[in-house]
Short mmCIF file of C-alpha atoms in Angstrom, two decimals:
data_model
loop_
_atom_site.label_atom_id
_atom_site.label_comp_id
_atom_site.label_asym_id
_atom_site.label_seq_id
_atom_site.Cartn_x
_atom_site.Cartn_y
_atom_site.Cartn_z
CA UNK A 1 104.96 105.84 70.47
CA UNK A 2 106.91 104.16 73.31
CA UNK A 3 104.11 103.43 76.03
CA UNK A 4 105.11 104.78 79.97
CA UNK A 5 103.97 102.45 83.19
CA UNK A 6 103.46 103.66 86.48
CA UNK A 7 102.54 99.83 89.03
CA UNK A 8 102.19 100.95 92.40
CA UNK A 9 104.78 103.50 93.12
CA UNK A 10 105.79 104.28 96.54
CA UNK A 11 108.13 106.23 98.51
CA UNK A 12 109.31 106.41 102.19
CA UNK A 13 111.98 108.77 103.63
CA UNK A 14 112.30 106.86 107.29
CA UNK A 15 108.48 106.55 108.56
CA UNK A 16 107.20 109.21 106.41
CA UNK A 17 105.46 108.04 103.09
CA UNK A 18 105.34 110.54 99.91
CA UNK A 19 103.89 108.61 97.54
CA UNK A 20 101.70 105.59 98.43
CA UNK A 21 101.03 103.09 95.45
CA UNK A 22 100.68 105.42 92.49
CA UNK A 23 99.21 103.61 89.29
CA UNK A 24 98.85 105.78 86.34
CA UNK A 25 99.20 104.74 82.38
CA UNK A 26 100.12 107.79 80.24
CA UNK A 27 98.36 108.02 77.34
CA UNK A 28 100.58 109.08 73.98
CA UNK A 29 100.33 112.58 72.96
CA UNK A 30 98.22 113.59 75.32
CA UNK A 31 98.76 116.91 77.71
CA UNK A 32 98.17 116.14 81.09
CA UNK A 33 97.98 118.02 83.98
CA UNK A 34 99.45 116.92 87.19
CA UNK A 35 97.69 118.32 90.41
CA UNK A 36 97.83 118.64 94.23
CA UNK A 37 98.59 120.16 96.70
CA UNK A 38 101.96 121.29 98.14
CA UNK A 39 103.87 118.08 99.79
CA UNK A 40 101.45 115.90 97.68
CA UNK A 41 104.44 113.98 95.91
CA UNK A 42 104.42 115.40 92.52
CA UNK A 43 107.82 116.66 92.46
CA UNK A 44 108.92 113.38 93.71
CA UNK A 45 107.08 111.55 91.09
CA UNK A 46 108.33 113.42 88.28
CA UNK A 47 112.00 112.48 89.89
CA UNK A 48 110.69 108.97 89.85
CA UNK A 49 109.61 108.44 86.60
CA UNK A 50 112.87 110.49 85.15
CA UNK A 51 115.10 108.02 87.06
CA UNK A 52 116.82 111.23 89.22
CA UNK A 53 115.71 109.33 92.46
CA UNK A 54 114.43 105.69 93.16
CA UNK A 55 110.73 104.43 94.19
CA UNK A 56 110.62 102.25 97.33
CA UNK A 57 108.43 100.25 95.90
CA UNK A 58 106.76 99.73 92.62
CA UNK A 59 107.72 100.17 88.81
CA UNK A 60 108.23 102.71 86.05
CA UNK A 61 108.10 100.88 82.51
CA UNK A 62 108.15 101.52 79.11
CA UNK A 63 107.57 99.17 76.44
CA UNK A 64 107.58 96.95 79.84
CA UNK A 65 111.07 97.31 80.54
CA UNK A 66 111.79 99.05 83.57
CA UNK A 67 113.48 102.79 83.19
CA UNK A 68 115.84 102.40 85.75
CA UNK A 69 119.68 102.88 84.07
CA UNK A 70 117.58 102.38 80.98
CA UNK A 71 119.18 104.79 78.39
CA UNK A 72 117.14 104.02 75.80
CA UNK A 73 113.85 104.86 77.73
CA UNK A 74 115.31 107.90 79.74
CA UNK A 75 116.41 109.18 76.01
CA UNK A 76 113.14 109.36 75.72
CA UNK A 77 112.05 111.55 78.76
CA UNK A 78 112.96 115.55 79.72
CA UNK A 79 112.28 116.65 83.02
CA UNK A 80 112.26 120.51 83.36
CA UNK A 81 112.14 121.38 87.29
CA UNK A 82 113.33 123.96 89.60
CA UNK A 83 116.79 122.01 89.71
CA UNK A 84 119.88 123.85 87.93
CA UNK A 85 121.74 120.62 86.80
CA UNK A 86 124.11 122.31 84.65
CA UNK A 87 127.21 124.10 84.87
CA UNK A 88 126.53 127.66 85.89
CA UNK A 89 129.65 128.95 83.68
CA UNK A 90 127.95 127.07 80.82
CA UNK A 91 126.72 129.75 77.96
CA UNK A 92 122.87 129.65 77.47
CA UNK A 93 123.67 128.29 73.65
CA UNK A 94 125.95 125.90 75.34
CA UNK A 95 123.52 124.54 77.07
CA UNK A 96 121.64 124.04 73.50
CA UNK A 97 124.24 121.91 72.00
CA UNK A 98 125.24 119.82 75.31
CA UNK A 99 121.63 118.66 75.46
CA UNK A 100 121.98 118.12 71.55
CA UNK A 101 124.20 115.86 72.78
CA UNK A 102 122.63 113.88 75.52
CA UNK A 103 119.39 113.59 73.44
CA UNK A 104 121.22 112.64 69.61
CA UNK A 105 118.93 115.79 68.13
CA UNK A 106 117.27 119.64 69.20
CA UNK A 107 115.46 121.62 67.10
CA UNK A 108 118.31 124.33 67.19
CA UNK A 109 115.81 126.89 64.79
CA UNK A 110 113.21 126.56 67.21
CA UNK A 111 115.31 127.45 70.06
CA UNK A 112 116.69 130.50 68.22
CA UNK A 113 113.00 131.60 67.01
CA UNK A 114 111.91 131.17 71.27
CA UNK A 115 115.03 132.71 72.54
CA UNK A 116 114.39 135.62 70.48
CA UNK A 117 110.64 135.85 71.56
CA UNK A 118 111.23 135.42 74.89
CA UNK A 119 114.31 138.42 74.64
CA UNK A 120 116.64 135.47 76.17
CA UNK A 121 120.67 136.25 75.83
CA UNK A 122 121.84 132.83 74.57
CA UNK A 123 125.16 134.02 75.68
CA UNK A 124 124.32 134.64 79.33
CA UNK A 125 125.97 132.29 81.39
CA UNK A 126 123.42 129.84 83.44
CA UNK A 127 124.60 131.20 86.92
CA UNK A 128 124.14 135.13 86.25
CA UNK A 129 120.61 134.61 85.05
CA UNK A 130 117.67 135.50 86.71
CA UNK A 131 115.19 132.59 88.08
CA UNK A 132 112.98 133.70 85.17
CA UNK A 133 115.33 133.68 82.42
CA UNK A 134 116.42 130.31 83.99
CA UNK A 135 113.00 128.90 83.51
CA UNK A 136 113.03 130.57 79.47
CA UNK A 137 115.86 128.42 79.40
CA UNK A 138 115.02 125.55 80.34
CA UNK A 139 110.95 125.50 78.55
CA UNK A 140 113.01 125.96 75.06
CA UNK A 141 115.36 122.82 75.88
CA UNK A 142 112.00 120.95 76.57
CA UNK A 143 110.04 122.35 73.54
CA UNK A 144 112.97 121.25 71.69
CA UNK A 145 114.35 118.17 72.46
CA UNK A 146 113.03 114.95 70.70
CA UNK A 147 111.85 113.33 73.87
CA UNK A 148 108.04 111.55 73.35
CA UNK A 149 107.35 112.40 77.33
CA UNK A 150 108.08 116.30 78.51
CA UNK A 151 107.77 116.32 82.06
CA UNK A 152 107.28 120.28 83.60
CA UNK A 153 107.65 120.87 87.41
CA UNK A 154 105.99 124.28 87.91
CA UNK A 155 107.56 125.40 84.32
CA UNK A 156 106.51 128.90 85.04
CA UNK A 157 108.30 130.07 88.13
CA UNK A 158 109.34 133.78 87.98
CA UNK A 159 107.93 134.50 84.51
CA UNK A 160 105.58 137.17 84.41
CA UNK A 161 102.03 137.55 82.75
CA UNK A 162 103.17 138.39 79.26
CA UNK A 163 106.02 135.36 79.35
CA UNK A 164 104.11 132.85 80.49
CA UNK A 165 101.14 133.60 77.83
CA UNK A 166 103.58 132.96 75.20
CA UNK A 167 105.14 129.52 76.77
CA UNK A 168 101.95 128.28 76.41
CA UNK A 169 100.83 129.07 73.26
CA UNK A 170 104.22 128.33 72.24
CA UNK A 171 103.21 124.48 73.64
CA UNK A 172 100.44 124.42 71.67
CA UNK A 173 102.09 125.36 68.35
CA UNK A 174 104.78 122.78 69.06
CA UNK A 175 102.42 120.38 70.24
CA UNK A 176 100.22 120.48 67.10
CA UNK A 177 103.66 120.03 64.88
CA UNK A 178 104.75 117.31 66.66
CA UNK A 179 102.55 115.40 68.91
CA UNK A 180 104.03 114.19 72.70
CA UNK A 181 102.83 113.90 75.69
CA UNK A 182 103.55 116.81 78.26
CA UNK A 183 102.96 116.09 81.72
CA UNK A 184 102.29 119.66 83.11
CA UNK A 185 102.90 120.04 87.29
CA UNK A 186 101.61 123.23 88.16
CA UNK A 187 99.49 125.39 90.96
CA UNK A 188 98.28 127.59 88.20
CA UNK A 189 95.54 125.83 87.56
CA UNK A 190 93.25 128.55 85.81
CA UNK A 191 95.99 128.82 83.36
CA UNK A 192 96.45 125.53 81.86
CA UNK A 193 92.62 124.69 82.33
CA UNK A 194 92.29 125.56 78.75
CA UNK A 195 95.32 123.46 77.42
CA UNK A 196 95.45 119.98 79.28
CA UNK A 197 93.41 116.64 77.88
CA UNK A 198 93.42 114.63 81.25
CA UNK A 199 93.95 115.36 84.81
CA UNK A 200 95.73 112.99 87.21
CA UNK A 201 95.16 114.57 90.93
CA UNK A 202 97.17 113.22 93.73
CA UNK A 203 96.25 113.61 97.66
CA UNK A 204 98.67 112.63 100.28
CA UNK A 205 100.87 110.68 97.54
CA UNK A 206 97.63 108.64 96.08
CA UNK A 207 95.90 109.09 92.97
CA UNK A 208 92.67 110.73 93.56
CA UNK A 209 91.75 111.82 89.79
CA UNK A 210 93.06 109.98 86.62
CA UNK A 211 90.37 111.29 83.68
CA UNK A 212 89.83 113.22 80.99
CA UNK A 213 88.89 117.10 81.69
CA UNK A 214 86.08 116.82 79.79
CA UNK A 215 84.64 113.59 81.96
CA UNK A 216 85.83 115.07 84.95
CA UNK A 217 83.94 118.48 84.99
CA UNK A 218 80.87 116.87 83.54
CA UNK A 219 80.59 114.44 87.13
CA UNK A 220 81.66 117.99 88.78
CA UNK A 221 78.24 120.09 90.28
CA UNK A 222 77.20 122.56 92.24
CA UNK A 223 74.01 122.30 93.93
CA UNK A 224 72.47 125.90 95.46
CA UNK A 225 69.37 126.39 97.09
CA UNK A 226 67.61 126.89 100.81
CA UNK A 227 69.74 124.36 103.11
CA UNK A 228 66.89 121.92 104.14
CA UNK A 229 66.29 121.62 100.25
CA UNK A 230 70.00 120.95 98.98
CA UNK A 231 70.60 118.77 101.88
CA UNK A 232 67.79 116.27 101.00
CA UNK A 233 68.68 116.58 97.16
CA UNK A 234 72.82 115.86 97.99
CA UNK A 235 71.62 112.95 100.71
CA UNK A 236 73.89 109.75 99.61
CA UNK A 237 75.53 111.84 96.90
CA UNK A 238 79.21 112.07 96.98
CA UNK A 239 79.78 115.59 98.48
CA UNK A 240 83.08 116.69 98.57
CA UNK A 241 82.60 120.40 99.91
CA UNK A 242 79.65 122.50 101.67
CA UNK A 243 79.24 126.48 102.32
CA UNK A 244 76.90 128.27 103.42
CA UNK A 245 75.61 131.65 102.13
CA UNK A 246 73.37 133.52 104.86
CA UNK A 247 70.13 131.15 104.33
CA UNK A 248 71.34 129.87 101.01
CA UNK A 249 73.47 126.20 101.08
CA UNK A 250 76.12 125.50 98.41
CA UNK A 251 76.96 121.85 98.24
CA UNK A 252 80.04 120.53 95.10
CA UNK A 253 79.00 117.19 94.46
CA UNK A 254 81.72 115.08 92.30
CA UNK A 255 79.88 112.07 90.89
CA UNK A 256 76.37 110.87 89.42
CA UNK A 257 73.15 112.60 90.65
CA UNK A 258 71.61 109.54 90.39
CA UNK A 259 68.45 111.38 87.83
CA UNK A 260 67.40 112.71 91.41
CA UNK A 261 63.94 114.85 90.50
CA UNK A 262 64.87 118.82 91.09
CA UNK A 263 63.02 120.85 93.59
CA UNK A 264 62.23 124.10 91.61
CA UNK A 265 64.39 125.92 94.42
CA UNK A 266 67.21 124.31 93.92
CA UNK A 267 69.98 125.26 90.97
CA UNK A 268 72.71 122.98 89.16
CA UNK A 269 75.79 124.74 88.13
CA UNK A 270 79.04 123.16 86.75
CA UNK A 271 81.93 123.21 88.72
CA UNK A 272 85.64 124.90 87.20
CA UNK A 273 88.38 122.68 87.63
CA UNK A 274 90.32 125.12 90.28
CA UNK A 275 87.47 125.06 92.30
CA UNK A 276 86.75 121.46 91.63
CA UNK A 277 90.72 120.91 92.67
CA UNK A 278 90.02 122.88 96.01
CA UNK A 279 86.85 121.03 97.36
CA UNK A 280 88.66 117.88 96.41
CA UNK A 281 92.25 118.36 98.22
CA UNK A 282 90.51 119.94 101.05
CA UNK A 283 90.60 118.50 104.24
CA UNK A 284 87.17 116.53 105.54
CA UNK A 285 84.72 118.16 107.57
CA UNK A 286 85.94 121.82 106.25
CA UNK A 287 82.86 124.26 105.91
CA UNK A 288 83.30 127.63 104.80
CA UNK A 289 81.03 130.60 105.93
CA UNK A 290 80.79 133.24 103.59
#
């Protein structure tokens, strides 16, 4: 499988920086999910890596050869986002066989199968849909086009409960036929907890997390217990997020404990990666009474 770069990625618009030296190597058939907060630069990345808009500084390779005006590598990539590119006159089925064409192959039976599960009218025109049906749209073009790298920006926008429970068993499915990697943007975090292999969090356009799940929530803790004991057990730990609970202190510790001997007051419990994504992004210095 074709092997994606990212060196150092920035972008500026004027004095304002986005994206500050992003390095991430994206592993092959792997789902990822890509986290932060809003303004955080994921959008922009995604735009980046897809070759829609240009880095400041930095480089997006694969096989080592940069993407830009690469048609070979951007062949490769599908971007679904918020962005309509095409023709709102254009016929939902259309749509099907003019990415057929960009891409040189679409899995026209699986689109037909999702279109029908999802009760889309593949003869809708793209402008008189709603934003729902717009997103239906565009989650079969990336389930179906033979890209190695799907990239989705918030894929779920408008689609209710029942929709978006199907989407993503729907990835799954597809995933398990045919191996890719899926690079999943999203503040929906509980819902794709259960589905993504790595994490990549970004903070004010740097790279804060870039793990497995698995070896991420294992470093993840939270320590409970009278506040003079939890503070001396969390002293030169790597606490990332305090509150207090009438007598009671909660501390979320991301790191090693360092095999620091329990006081019999004091509980361990694992952290879930929403909340883990919370303490993280939050702001330093916040405390929260409860």
């Amino acid at each position: 499988m074709n092997e994606l770069k990212l060196t150092e990625v920035k972008k500026h618009y004027g004095n304002k920086s986005v994206l500050d030296g992003v390095t991430v190597q994206l592993q092959p058939n792997t789902i990822y999910g890509l986290l932060g907060r809003n303004g955080a630069g994921k959008s922009t990345l995604l735009n980046i890596v897809t070759n829609r808009i240009p880095a400041t500084a930095g480089s997006v390779t694969m096989n080592d050869r940069d993407v830009t005006n690469n048609d070979e590598a951007l062949q490769q990539m599908y971007l679904m986002s918020e962005a309509n590119l095409y023709n709102p006159r254009l016929r939902v089925n259309e749509i099907f066989k003019e990415t057929a064409r960009m891409y040189g192959g679409f899995n026209f039976g699986l689109a037909s199968r999702l279109a029908h599960e999802f009760g889309l009218n593949v003869n809708a025109r793209n402008g008189k849909l709603s934003t729902g049906y717009r997103s239906i749209y565009k989650l079969i073009v990336a389930l179906c086009v033979p890209a190695d790298y799907i990239f989705l920006d918030e894929p779920t926008l408008g689609l209710d409960a029942n929709h978006r429970d199907l989407f993503y068993r729907t990835l799954m499915d597809t995933y398990a036929e045919r191996p890719r990697t899926f690079v999943i943007a999203t503040h929906l975090i509980e819902e794709i907890a259960h589905i993504i292999e790595r994490l990549v969090i970004i903070k004010t356009g740097s790279v804060l997390v870039d793990s497995s799940v698995e070896e991420t929530l294992a470093q993840s803790h939270v320590i409970l217990g009278p506040q003079a004991e939890v503070a001396a057990y969390t002293a030169g730990l790597n606490v990332i997020g305090e509150e207090s609970l009438g007598q009671l202190k909660v501390r979320y510790v991301y790191g090693a404990l360092d095999d620091k001997i329990l006081p019999d007051t004091v509980r361990i419990d694992g952290m879930d990666l929403q909340k883990l994504f919370i303490e993280l992004t939050n702001e330093e210095g916040d405390e929260h009474v409860i």
